[in-house]
Coordinates of C-alpha atoms and ligand atoms in Angstrom, one line a residue:
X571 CA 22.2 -36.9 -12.4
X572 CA 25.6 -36.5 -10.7
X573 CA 28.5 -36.1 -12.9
X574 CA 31.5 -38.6 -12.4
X575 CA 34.3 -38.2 -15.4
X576 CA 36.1 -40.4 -13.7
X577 CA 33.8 -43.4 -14.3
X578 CA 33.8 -44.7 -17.8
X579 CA 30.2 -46.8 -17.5
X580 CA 27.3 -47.7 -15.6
X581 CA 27.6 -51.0 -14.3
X582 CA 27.3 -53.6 -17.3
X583 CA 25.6 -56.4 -17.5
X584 CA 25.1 -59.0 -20.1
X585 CA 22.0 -58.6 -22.2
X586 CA 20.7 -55.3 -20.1
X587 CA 19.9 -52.0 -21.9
X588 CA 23.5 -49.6 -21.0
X589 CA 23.3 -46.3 -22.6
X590 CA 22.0 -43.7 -20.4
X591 CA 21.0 -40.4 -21.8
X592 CA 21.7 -38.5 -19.2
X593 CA 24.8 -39.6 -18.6
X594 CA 26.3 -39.2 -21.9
X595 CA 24.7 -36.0 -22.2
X596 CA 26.9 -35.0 -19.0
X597 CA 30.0 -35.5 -20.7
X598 CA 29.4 -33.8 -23.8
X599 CA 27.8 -31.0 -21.8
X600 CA 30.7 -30.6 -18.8
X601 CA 33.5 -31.5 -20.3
X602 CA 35.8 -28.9 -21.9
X603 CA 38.5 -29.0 -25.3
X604 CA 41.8 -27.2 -23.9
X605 CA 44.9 -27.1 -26.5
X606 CA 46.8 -29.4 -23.2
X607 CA 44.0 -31.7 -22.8
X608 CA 43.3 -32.5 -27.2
X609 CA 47.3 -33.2 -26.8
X610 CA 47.9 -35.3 -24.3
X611 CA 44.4 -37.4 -25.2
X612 CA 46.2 -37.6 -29.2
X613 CA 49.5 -38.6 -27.4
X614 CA 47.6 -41.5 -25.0
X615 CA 46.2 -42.5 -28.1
X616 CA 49.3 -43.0 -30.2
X617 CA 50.9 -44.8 -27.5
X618 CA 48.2 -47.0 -28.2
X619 CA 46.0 -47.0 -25.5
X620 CA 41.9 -46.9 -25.8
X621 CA 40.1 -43.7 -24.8
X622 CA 37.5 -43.1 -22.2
X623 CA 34.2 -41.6 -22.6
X624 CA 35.6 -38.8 -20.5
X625 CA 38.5 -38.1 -23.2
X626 CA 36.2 -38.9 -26.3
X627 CA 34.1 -35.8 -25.3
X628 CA 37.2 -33.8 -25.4
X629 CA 38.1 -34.6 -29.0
X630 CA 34.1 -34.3 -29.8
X631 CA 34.1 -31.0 -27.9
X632 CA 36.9 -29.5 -29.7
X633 CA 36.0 -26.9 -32.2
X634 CA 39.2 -24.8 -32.7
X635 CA 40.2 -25.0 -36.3
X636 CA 43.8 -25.9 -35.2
X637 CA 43.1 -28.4 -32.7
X638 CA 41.1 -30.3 -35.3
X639 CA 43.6 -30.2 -37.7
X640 CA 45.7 -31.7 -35.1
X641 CA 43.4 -34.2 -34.1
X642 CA 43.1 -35.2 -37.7
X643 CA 46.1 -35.3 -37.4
X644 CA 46.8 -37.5 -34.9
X645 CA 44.5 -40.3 -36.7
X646 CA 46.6 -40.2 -39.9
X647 CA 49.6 -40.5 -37.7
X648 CA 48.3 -43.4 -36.1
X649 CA 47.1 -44.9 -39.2
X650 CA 50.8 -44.2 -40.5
X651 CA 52.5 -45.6 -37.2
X652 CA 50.4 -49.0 -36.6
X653 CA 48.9 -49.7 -39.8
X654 CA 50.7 -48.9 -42.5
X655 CA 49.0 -49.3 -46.3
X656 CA 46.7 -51.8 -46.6
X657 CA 42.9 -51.3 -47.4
X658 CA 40.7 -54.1 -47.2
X659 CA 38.2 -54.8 -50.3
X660 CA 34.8 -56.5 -50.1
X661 CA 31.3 -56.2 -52.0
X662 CA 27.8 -55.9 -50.4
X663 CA 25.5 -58.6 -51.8
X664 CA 21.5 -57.8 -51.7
X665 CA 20.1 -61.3 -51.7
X666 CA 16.4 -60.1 -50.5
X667 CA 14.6 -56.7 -49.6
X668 CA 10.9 -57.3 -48.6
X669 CA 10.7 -55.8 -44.7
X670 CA 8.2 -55.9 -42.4
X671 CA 9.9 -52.7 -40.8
X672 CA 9.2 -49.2 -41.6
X673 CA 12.2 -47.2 -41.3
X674 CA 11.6 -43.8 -42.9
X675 CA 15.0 -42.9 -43.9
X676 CA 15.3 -47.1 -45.7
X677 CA 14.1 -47.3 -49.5
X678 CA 12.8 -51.0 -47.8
X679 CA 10.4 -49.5 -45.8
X680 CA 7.0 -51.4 -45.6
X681 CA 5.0 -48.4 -46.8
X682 CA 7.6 -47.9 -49.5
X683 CA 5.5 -49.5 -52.4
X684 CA 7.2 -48.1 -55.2
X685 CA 10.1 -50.6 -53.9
X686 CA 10.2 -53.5 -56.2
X687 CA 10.7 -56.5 -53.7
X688 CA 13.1 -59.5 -54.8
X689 CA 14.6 -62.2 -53.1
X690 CA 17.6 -64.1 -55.0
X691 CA 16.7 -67.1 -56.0
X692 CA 19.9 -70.1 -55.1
X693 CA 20.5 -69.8 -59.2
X694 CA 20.4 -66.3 -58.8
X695 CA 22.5 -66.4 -55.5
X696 CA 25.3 -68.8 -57.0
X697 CA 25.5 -66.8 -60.8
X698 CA 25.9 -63.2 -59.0
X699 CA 28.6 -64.8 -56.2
X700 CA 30.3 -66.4 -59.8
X701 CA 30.0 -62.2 -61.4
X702 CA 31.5 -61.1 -58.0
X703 CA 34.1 -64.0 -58.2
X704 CA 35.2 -62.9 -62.0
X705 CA 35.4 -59.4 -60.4
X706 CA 38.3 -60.4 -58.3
X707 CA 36.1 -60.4 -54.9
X708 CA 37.0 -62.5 -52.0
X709 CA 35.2 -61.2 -49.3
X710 CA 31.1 -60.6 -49.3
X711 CA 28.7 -59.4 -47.3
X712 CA 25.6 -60.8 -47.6
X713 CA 22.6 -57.9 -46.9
X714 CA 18.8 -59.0 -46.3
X715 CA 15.6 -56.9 -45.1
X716 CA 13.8 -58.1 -42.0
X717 CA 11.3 -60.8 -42.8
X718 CA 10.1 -64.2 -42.1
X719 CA 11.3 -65.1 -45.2
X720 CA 14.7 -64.8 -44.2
X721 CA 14.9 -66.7 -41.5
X722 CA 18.4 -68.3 -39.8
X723 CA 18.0 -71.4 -41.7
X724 CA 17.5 -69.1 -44.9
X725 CA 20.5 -66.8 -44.1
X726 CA 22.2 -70.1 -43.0
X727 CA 21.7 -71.4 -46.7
X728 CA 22.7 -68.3 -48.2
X729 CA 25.5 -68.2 -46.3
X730 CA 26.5 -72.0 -47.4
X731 CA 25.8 -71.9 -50.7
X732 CA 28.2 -68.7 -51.2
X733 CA 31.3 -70.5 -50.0
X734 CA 29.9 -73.1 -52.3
X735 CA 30.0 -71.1 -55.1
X736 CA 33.5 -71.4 -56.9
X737 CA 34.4 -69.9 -60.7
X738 CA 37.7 -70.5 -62.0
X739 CA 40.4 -69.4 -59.5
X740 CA 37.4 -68.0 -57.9
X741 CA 36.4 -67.9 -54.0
X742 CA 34.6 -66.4 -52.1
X743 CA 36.3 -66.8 -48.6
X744 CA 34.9 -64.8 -46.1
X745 CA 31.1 -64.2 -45.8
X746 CA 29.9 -61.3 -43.6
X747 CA 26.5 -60.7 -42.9
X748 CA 24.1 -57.5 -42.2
X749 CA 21.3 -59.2 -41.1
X750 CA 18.1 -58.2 -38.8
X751 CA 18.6 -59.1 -34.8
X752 CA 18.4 -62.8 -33.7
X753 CA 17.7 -64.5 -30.7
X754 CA 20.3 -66.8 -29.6
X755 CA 19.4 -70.0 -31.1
X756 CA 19.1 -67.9 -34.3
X757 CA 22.3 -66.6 -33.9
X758 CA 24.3 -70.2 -33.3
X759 CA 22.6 -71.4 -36.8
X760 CA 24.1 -69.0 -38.5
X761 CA 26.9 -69.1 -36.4
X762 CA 26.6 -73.0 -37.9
X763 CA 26.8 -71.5 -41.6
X764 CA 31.0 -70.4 -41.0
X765 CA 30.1 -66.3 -41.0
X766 CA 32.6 -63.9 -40.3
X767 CA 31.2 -60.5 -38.9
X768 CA 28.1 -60.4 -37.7
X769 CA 27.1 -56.9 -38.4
X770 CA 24.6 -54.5 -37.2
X771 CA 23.9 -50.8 -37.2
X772 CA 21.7 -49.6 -34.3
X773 CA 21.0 -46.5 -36.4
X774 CA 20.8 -44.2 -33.3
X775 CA 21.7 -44.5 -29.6
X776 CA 19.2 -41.9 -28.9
X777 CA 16.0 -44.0 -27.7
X778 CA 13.4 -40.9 -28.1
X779 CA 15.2 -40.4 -31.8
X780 CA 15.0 -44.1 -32.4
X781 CA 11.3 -44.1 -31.7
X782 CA 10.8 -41.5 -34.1
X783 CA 12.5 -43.3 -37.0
X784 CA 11.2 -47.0 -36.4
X785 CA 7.5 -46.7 -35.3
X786 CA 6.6 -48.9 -32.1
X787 CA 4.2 -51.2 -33.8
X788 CA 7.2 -53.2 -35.9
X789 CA 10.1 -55.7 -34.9
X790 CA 12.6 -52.9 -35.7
X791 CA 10.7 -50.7 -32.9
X792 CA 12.4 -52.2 -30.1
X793 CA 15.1 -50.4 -29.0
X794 CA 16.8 -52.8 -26.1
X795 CA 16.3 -55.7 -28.7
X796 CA 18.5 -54.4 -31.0
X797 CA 20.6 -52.6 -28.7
X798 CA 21.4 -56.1 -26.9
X799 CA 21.7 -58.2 -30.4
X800 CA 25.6 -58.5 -29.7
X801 CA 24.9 -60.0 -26.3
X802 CA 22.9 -62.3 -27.7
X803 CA 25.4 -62.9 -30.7
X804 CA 28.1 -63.3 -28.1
X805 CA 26.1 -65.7 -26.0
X806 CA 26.0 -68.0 -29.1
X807 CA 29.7 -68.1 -29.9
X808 CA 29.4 -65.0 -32.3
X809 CA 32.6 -62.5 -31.3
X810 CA 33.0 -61.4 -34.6
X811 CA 30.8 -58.1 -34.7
X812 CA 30.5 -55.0 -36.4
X813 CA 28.8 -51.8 -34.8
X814 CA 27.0 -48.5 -37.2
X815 CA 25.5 -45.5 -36.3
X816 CA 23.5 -44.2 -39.3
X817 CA 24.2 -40.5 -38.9
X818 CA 21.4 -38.0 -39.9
X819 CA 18.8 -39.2 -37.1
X820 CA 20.2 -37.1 -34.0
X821 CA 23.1 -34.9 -32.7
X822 CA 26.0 -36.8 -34.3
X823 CA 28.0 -35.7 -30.7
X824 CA 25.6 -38.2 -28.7
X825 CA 26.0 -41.2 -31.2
X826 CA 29.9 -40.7 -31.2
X827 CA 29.8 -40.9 -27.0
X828 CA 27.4 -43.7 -27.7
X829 CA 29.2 -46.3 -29.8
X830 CA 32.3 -45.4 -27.5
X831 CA 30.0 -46.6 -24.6
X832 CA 28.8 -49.6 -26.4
X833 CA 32.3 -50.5 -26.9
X834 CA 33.1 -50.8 -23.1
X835 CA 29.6 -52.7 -22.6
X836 CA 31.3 -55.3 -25.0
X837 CA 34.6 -55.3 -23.7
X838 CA 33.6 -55.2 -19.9
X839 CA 30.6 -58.4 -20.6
X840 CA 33.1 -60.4 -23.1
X841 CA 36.5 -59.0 -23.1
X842 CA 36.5 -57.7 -26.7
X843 CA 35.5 -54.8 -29.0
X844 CA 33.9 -55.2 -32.1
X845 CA 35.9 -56.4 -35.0
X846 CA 34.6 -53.2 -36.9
X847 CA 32.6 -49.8 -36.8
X848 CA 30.9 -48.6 -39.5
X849 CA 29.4 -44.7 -39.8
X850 CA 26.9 -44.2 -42.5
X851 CA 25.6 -40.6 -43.3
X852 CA 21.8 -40.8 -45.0
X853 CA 21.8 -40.7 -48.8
X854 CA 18.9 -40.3 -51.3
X855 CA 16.3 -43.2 -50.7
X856 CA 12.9 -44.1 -52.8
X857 CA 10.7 -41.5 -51.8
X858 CA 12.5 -40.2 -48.7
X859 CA 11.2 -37.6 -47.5
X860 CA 13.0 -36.9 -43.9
X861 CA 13.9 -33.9 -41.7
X862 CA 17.5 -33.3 -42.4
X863 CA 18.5 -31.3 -39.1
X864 CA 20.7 -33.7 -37.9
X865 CA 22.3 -34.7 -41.0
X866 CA 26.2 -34.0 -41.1
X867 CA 28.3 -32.1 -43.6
X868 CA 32.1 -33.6 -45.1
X869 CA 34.0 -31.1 -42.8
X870 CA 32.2 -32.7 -39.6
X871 CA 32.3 -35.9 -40.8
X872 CA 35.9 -36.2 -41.8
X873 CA 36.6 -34.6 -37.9
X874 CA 33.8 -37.9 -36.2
X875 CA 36.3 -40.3 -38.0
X876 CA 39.3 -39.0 -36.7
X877 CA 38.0 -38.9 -33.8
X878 CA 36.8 -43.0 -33.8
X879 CA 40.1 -43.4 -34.8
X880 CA 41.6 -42.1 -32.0
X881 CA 39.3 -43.4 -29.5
X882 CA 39.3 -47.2 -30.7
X883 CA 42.8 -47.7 -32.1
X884 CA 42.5 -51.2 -32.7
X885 CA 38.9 -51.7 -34.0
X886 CA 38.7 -51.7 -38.4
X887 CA 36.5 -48.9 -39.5
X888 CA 34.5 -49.5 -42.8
X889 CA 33.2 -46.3 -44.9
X890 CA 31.3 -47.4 -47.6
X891 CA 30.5 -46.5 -51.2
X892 CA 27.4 -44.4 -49.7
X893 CA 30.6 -41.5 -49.9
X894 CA 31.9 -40.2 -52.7
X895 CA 35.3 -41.4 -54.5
X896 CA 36.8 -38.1 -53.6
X897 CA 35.3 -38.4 -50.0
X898 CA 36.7 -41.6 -49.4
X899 CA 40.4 -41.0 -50.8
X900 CA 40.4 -38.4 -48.2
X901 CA 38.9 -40.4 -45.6
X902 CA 41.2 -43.0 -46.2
X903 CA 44.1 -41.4 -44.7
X904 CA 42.4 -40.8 -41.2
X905 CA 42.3 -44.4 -40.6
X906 CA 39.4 -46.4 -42.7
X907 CA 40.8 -49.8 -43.2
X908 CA 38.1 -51.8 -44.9
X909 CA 36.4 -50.4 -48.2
X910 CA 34.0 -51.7 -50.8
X911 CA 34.4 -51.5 -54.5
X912 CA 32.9 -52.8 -57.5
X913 CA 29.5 -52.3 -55.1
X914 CA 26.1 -52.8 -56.4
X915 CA 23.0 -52.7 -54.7
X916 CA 20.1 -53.6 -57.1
X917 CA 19.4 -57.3 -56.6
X918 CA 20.7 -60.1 -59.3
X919 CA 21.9 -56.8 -60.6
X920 CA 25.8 -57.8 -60.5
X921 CA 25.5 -60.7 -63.2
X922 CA 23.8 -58.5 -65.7
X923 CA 26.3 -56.0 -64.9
X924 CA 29.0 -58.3 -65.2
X925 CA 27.7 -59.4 -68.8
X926 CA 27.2 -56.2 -69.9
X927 CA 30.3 -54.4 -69.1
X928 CA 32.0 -57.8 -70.9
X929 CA 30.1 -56.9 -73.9
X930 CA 31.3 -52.9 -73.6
X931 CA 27.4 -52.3 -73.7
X932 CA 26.4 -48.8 -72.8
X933 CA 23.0 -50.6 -71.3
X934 CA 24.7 -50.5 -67.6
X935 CA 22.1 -48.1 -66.2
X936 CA 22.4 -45.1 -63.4
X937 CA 20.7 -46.3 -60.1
X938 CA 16.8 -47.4 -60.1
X939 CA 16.3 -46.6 -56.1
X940 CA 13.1 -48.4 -56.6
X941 CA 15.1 -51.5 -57.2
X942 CA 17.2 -50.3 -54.5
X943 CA 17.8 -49.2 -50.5
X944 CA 19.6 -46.0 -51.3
X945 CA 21.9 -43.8 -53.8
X946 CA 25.3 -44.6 -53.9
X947 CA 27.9 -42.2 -54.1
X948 CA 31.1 -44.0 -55.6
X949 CA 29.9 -46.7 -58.1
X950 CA 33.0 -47.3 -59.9
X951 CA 34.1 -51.1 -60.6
X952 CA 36.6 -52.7 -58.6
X953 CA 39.5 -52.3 -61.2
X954 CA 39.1 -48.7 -60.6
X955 CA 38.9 -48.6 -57.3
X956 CA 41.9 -50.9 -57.0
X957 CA 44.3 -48.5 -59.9
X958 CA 43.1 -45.5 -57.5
X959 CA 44.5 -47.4 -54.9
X960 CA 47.9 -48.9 -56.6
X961 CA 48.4 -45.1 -57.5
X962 CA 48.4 -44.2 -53.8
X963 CA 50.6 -47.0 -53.3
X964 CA 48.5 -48.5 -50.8
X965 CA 48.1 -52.4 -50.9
X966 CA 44.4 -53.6 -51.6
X967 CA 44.0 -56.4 -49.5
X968 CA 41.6 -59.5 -49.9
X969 CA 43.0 -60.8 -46.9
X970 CA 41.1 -63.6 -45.0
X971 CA 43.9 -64.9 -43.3
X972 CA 43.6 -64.4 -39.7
X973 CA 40.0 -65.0 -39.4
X974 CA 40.7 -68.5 -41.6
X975 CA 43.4 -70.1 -39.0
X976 CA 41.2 -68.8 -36.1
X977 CA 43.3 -65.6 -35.2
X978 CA 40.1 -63.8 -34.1
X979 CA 40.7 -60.1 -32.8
X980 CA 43.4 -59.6 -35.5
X981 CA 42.8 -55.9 -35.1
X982 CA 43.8 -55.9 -31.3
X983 CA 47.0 -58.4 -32.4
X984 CA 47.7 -55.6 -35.3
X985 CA 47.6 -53.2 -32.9
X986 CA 49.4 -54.8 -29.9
X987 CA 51.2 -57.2 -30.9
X988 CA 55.3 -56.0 -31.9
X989 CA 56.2 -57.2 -35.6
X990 CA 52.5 -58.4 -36.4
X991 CA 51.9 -56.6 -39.8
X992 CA 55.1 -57.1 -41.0
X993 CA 55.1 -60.7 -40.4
X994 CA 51.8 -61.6 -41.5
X995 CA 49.5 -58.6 -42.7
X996 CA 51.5 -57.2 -45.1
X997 CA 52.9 -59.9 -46.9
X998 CA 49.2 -61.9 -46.9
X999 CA 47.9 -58.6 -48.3
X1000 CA 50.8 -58.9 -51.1
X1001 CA 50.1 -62.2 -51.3
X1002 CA 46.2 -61.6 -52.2
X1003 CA 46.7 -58.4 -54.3
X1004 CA 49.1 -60.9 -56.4
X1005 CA 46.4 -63.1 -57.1
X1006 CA 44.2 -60.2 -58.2
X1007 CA 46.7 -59.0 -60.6
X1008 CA 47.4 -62.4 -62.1
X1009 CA 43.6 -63.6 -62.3
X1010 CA 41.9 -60.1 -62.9
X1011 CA 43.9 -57.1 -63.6
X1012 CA 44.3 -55.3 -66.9
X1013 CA 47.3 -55.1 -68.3
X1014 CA 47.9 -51.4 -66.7
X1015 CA 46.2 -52.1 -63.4
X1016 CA 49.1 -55.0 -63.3
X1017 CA 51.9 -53.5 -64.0
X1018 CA 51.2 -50.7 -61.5
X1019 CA 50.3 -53.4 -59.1
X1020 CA 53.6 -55.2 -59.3
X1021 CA 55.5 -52.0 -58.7
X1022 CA 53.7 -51.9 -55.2
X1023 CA 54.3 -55.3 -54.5
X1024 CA 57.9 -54.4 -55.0
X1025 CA 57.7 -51.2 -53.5
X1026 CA 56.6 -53.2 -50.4
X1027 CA 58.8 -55.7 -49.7
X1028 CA 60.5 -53.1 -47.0
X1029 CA 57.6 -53.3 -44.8
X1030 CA 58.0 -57.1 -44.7
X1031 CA 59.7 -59.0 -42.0
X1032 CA 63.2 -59.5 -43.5
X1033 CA 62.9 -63.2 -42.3
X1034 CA 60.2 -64.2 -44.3
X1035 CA 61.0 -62.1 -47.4
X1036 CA 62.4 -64.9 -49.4
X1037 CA 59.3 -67.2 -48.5
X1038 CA 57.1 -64.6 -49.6
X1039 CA 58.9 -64.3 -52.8
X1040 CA 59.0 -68.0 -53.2
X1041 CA 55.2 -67.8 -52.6
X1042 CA 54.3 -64.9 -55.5
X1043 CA 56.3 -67.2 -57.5
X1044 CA 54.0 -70.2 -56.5
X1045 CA 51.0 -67.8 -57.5
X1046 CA 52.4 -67.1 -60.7
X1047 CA 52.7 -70.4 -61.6
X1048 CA 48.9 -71.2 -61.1
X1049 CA 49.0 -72.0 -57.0
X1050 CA 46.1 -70.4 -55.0
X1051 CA 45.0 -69.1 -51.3
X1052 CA 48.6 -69.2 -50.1
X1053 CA 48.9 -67.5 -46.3
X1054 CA 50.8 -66.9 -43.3
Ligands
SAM75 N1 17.2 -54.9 -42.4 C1 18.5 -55.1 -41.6 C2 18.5 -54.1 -40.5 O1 17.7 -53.1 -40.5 O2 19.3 -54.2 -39.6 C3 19.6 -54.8 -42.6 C4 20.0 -53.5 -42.7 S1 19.9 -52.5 -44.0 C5 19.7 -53.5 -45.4 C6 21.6 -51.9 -43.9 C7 21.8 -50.6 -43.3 O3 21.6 -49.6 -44.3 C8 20.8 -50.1 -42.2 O4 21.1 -50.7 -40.9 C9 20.9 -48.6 -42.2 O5 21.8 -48.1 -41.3 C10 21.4 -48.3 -43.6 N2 20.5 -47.5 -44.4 C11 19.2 -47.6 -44.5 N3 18.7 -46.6 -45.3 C12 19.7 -45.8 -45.6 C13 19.8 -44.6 -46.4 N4 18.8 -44.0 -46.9 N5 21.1 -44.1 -46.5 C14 22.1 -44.7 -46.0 N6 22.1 -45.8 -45.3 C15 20.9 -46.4 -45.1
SF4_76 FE1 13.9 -52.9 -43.3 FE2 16.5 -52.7 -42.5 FE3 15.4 -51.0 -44.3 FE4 14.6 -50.9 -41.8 S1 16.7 -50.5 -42.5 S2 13.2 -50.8 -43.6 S3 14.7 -53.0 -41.2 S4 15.8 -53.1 -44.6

């Protein structure tokens, strides 16, 4: 196939297959890193403008010690520039895991029969959304296996009765959802059910790799259905969506060109990005037993997310507690914006956790993966996680604001938008974190807290200082789910 840098995709169209192997291959195999080229590509990027597959394979194709530490960076620069401190907090909730798919790297897998299956029952649903709500927790997302029994009326239900769900000053106030592909009327029912992102990994862009992983005889086998899901989302009034690669399957340079091209299939069809990428790497799984030729070490990883950040400026990019605690402090600073804490994956697991950690027990156990889809790496409780925060003064943020009052694509406003952050991010991240330390906090995770809130009032617009102000006073005295 001919190679054209100049064009940045085949010609899209909605609901049609649009990565092309060769193609991709092309740029990672004829384009080359030179110290001018990594530069200016950093420099187009902090002037806040998207990259091209053409440029992407630059950063991707850079191996020179130097010019990664500058690429790196750039993305903390960025992050510094247009972002400032905020990290956004949510939990993963399991409510079921029996699959009809058989993905070998996925402790769900079908022929995984060591895998004790469980689906939440509504009790069980409503007392581990009141544990999560006691934790401080805001924002959910709500995790299932592929099966009839979770069907869009199920995941519609689930969906409802969370928001339903309310203990104490506790809400739960934006629901997510990680859920198998729909068809469209599937998609508009649980559009219905008030989600926020509709999320998604395709695993791998690769569609040879991808046959390997998810044999041809289940749901999950189809490639183009899954690769079109956020067509059909999109088709059903779904614009909220979040993209993953699950990195381990195939050459981690391909899936990064991949997403990149997914993201221009989106934004050519529909006019917008996804709301947020995520970039799993494979951990331990019940009885995995995989190759591991593909899978990629801290030093590349920590390069692929500088990279992202870079390339998509304005998308949120989620790392999850599959890392390490010391993986993700340094990850942080490259441009994560959303992570999860307190995070639990054993189902109906959080309310006996919650129980037990109020008694001091020592019964909270390590990880069952039998009970489970894979080993976490950073299982500390959301106080922790929050302190570690608070100590690097950045602002944990339970934020729902823009997504509440309609302001879909916040990430592009954030990104494009003069004065944005200052005039509503930041002080609606202060205004959540306030509620955390006044509901949840200890006594030391508070005061630290306050000192940030304090410490941030200079990144605030100065005309709405004093209404903030008056509005942490409000909190204080028992006023909730204030926001500009
Ligand atoms: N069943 C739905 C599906 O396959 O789309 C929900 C997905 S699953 C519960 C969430 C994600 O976990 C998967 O899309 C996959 O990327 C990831 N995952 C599966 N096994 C994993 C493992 N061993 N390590 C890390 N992530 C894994
Ligand atoms: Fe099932 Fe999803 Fe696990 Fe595949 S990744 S086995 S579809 S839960």
């Amino acid at each position: 196939m001919q190679f054209h840098p100049e064009k940045c995709r085949i010609p899209d169209e909605i609901g049609k297959p649009f990565i092309d192997v060769d193609e991709l291959w092309d740029y990672i195999n004829k384009t080359e890193s030179t110290p001018e080229r990594v530069r200016e590509i950093i420099q187009k990027s902090l002037d806040k403008n998207r990259l091209t597959l053409e440029e992407t394979a630059v950063l991707v194709n850079t191996t020179d010690p130097t010019l990664v530490e500058e690429i790196k960076e750039g993305a903390r620069e960025l992050k510094r520039r247009i972002y400032g401190n905020r990290i956004v907090l949510f939990a993963p909730l399991y409510v079921g895991n029996y699959c009809i798919n058989n993905c070998k790297y996925c402790g769900f897998r079908s022929s995984n029969h060591e895998q004790v299956r469980a689906t939440l029952s509504d009790e069980e649903l409503i007392h581990n959304v009141e544990a999560l709500e006691e934790d401080g927790q805001k924002r959910l997302i709500l995790v299932y296996g592929e099966s009839p029994k979770y069907s869009p009326e199920f995941i519609a239900h689930t969906v409802n009765l969370t928001y339903a769900t309310k203990k104490n000053n506790g809400s739960i106030r934006r629901v997510n959802i990680n859920a198998a592909p729909l068809d469209v009327e599937g998609f508009r029912t649980v559009k219905e059910a008030g989600i926020g992102t509709y999320q998604i990994f395709q695993e791998t862009y690769h569609p040879g790799a991808y046959a390997e992983y998810h044999p041809a005889n289940t749901m999950k086998g189809d490639f183009n259905w899954r690769l079109t899901s956020m067509d059909r989302a999109q088709e059903a009034g779904i614009d909220d969506n979040g993209l993953g690669i699950l990195f381990g399957l195939y050459d981690w340079r391909f899936e990064v060109l991949a997403m990149i091209r997914h993201t221009n299939h989106l934004e050519a069809c529909f006019n917008v990005g996804p709301h947020t990428i995520s970039f799993p790497r494979i951990k331990d799984a019940s009885g995995l037993n995989i190759d591991t030729k593909y899978f990629v070490d801290d030093e590349t990883f920590e390069k692929i997310i500088a990279i992202f950040r870079l390339a998509v400026p304005y998308t949120g990019m989620i790392l999850t507690a599959r890392e390490t605690a010391e993986f993700r402090a340094k990850a942080i600073q490259y441009g994560i914006s959303q992570i999860d804490g307190g995070t639990n994956l054993q189902i109906g697991d959080y309310k006996y956790h919650h129980e037990e950690e109020e008694k001091n027990s020592d019964k909270v156990e390590d990880q069952n993966l039998h009970r489970e889809q894979f080993k976490i790496g950073d299982d500390r409780n959301l106080g922790e996680i929050i302190e570690e925060l608070l100590d690097e003064n950045y602002i944990p943020s339970f934020c729902t604001a823009c997504y509440r009052l309609g302001r879909t694509g916040e990430h592009f406003m954030e990104f494009s938008v003069p004065g944005f952050i200052k005039r509503y991010c930041t002080p609606n991240a202060i205004l959540t974190l306030c509620e955390y330390l006044v509901d949840y906090a200890t006594p030391e995770v508070a005061e630290k807290g306050w000192k940030v809130v304090e410490n941030n009032f200079v990144n605030v617009d100065e005309k709405f200082l004093d209404e903030l102000k008056k509005r942490i006073e409000r909190i204080k005295q028992g006023e909730r789910d204030l926001y500009f």
